[in-house]
Short mmCIF file of C-alpha atoms in Angstrom, two decimals:
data_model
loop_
_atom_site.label_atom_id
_atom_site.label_comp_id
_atom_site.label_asym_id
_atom_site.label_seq_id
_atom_site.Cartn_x
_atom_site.Cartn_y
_atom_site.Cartn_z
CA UNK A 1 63.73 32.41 86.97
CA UNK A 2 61.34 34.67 88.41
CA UNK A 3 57.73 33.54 87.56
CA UNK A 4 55.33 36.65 85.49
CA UNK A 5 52.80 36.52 88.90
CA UNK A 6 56.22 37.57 91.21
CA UNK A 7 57.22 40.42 88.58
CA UNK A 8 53.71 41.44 89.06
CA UNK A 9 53.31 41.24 93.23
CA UNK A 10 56.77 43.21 93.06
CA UNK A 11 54.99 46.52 92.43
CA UNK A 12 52.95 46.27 95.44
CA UNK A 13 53.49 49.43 97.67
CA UNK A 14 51.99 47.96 100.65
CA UNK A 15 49.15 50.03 99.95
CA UNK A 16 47.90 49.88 96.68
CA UNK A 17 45.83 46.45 96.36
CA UNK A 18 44.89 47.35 92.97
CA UNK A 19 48.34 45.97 91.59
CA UNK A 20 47.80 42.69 93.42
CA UNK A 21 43.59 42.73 91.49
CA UNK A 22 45.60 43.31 88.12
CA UNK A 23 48.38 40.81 89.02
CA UNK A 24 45.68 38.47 89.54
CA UNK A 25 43.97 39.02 86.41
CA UNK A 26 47.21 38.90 84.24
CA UNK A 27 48.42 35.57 85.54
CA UNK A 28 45.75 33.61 87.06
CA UNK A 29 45.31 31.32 83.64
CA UNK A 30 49.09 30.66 83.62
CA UNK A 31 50.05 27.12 84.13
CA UNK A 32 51.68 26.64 87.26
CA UNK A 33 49.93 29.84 88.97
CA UNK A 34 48.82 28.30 91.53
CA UNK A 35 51.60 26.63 92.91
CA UNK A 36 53.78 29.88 92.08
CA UNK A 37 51.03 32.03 94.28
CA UNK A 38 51.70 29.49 97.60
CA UNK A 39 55.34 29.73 97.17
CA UNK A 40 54.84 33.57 96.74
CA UNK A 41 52.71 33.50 100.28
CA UNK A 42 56.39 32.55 102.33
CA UNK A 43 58.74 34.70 100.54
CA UNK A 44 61.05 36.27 102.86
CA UNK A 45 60.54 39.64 101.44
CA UNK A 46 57.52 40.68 103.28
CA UNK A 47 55.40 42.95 100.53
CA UNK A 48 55.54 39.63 98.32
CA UNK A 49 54.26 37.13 101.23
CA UNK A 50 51.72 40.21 102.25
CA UNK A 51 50.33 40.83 98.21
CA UNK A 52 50.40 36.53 97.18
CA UNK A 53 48.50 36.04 100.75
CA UNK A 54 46.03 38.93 99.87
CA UNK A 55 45.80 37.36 96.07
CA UNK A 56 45.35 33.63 97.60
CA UNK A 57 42.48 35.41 100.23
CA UNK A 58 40.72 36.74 96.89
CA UNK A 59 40.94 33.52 95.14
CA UNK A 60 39.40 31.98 98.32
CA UNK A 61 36.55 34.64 98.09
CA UNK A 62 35.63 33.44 94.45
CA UNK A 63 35.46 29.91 95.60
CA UNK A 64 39.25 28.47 93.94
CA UNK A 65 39.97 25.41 96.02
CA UNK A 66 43.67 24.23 96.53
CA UNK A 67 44.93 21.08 95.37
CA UNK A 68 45.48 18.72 98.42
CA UNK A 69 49.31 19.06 98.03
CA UNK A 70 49.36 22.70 98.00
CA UNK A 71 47.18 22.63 100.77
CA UNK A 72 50.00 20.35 102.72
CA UNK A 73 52.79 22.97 101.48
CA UNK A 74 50.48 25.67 103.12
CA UNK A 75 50.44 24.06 106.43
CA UNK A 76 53.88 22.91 106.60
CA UNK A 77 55.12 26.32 105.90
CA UNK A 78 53.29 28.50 107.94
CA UNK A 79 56.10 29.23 110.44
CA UNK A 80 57.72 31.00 107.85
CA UNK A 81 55.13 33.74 107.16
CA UNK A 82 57.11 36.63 108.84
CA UNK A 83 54.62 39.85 108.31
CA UNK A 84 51.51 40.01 110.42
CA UNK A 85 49.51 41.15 107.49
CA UNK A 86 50.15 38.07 105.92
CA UNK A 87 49.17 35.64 108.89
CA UNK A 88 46.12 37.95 108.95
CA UNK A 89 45.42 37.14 105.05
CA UNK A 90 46.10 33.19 106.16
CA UNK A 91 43.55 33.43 109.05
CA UNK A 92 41.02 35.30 107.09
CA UNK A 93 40.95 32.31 104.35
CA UNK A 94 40.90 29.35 106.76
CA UNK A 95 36.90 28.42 105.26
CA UNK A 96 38.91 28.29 102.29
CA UNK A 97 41.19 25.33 103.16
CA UNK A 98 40.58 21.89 102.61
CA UNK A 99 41.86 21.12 105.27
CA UNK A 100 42.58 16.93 106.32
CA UNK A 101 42.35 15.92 109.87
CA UNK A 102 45.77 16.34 110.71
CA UNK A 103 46.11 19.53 108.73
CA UNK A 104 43.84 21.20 110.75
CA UNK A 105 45.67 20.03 113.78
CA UNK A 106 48.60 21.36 112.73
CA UNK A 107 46.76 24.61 111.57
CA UNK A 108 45.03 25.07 114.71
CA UNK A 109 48.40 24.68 116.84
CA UNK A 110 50.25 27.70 114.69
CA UNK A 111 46.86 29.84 114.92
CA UNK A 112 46.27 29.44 118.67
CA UNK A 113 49.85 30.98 119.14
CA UNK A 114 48.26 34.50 117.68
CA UNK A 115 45.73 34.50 120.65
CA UNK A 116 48.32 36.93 122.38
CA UNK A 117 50.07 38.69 119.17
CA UNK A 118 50.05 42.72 120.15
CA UNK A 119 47.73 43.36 117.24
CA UNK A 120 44.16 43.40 118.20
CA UNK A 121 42.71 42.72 114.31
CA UNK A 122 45.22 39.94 114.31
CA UNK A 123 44.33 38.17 117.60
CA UNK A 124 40.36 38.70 116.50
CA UNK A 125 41.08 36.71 113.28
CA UNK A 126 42.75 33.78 114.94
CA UNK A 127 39.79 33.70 117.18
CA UNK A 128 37.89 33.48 113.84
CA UNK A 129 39.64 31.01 112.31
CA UNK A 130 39.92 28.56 115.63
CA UNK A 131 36.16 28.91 116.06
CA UNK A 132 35.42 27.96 111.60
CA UNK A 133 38.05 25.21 112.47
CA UNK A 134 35.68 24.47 115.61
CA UNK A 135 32.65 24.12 113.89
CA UNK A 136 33.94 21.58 111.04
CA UNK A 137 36.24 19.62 113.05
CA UNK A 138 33.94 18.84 116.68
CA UNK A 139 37.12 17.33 118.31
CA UNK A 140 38.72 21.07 118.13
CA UNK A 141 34.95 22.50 119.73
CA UNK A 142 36.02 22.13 123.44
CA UNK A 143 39.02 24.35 122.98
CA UNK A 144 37.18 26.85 121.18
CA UNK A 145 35.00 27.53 123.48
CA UNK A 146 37.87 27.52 126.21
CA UNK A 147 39.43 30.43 123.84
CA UNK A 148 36.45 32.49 123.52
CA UNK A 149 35.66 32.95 127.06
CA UNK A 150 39.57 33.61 126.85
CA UNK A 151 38.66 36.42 124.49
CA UNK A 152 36.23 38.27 126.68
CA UNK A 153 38.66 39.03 128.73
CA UNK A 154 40.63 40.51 125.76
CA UNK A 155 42.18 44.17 126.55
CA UNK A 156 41.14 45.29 122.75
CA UNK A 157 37.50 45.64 122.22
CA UNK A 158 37.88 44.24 118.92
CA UNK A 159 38.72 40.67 119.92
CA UNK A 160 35.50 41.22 122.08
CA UNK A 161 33.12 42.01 119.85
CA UNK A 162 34.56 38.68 117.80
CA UNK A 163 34.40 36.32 120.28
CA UNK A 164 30.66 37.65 121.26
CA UNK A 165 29.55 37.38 117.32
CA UNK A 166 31.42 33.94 116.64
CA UNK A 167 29.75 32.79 120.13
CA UNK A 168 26.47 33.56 118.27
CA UNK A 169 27.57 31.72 115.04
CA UNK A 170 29.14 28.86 117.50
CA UNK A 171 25.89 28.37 119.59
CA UNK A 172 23.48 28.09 116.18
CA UNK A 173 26.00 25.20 114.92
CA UNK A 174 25.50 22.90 118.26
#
């Protein structure tokens, strides 16, 4: 039975975020929403993974933290986002994970393979979210560093101007 928070993401164009605010709004006090929202993120029909990833980024933004088993489901199922916008949405709300040890390991190994996805804005947000996964977890720091000087040699200027601003952020964590 399809959940009110799916009916909802449904209408998204693609475009229009402004279904996916009011979606939010209407259903976030729903028991369950939570858990329906990370199933939502690895539908295989792409506009519902891209508007649930883009709600779950929001939440993120307003400080909502994840229960530790939805956080697991998260990780386990990243190989089946299929869009890039929503691995973009999933990269963009790393600092919003609670990530355990091994979580992050397992995060960090399915982010590092965007380092050479043919979107720029992509490939500058797993940069991102290696470097925040970096800074929490020291054993990941070496690597990071390895990818950003990886990243200034980056075709897209983009991924550049990340890797020179995270370098910043990087160097006033040591």
């Amino acid at each position: 039975m399809q959940s009110g928070l799916e009916s909802q993401i449904q209408h998204f164009d693609g475009i229009a975020v402004s279904v996916l605010s009011e979606a939010r709004v209407a259903c976030r006090s729903a028991s369950g929403y939570f858990e329906d929202l990370v199933s939502l993120c690895f539908d295989p029909r792409p506009l519902v993974s891209v508007g649930a990833t883009w709600i779950l980024k929001a939440e993120f933004e307003e400080g909502a933290k994840l229960a530790p088993d939805l956080v697991d489901l998260v990780v386990n199922s990243l190989e089946r986002l299929q869009s890039w916008q929503a691995k973009l949405h999933i990269c963009q709300s790393v600092e919003g994970f609670q990530f355990t040890a091994t979580q992050a390991d397992q995060f960090i190994q399915w982010v590092t393979r965007l380092s050479d996805h043919p979107r720029p804005f992509l490939r500058a947000w797993s940069l991102n979210a290696r470097v925040m996964l970096g800074i929490r977890y020291a054993k990941l720091r070496p690597a990071v560093i390895l990818d950003l000087e990886a990243a200034d040699a980056d075709g897209a200027a983009s991924v550049r101007a990340r890797a020179r601003k995270l370098r910043n952020l990087l160097s006033k964590q040591a």
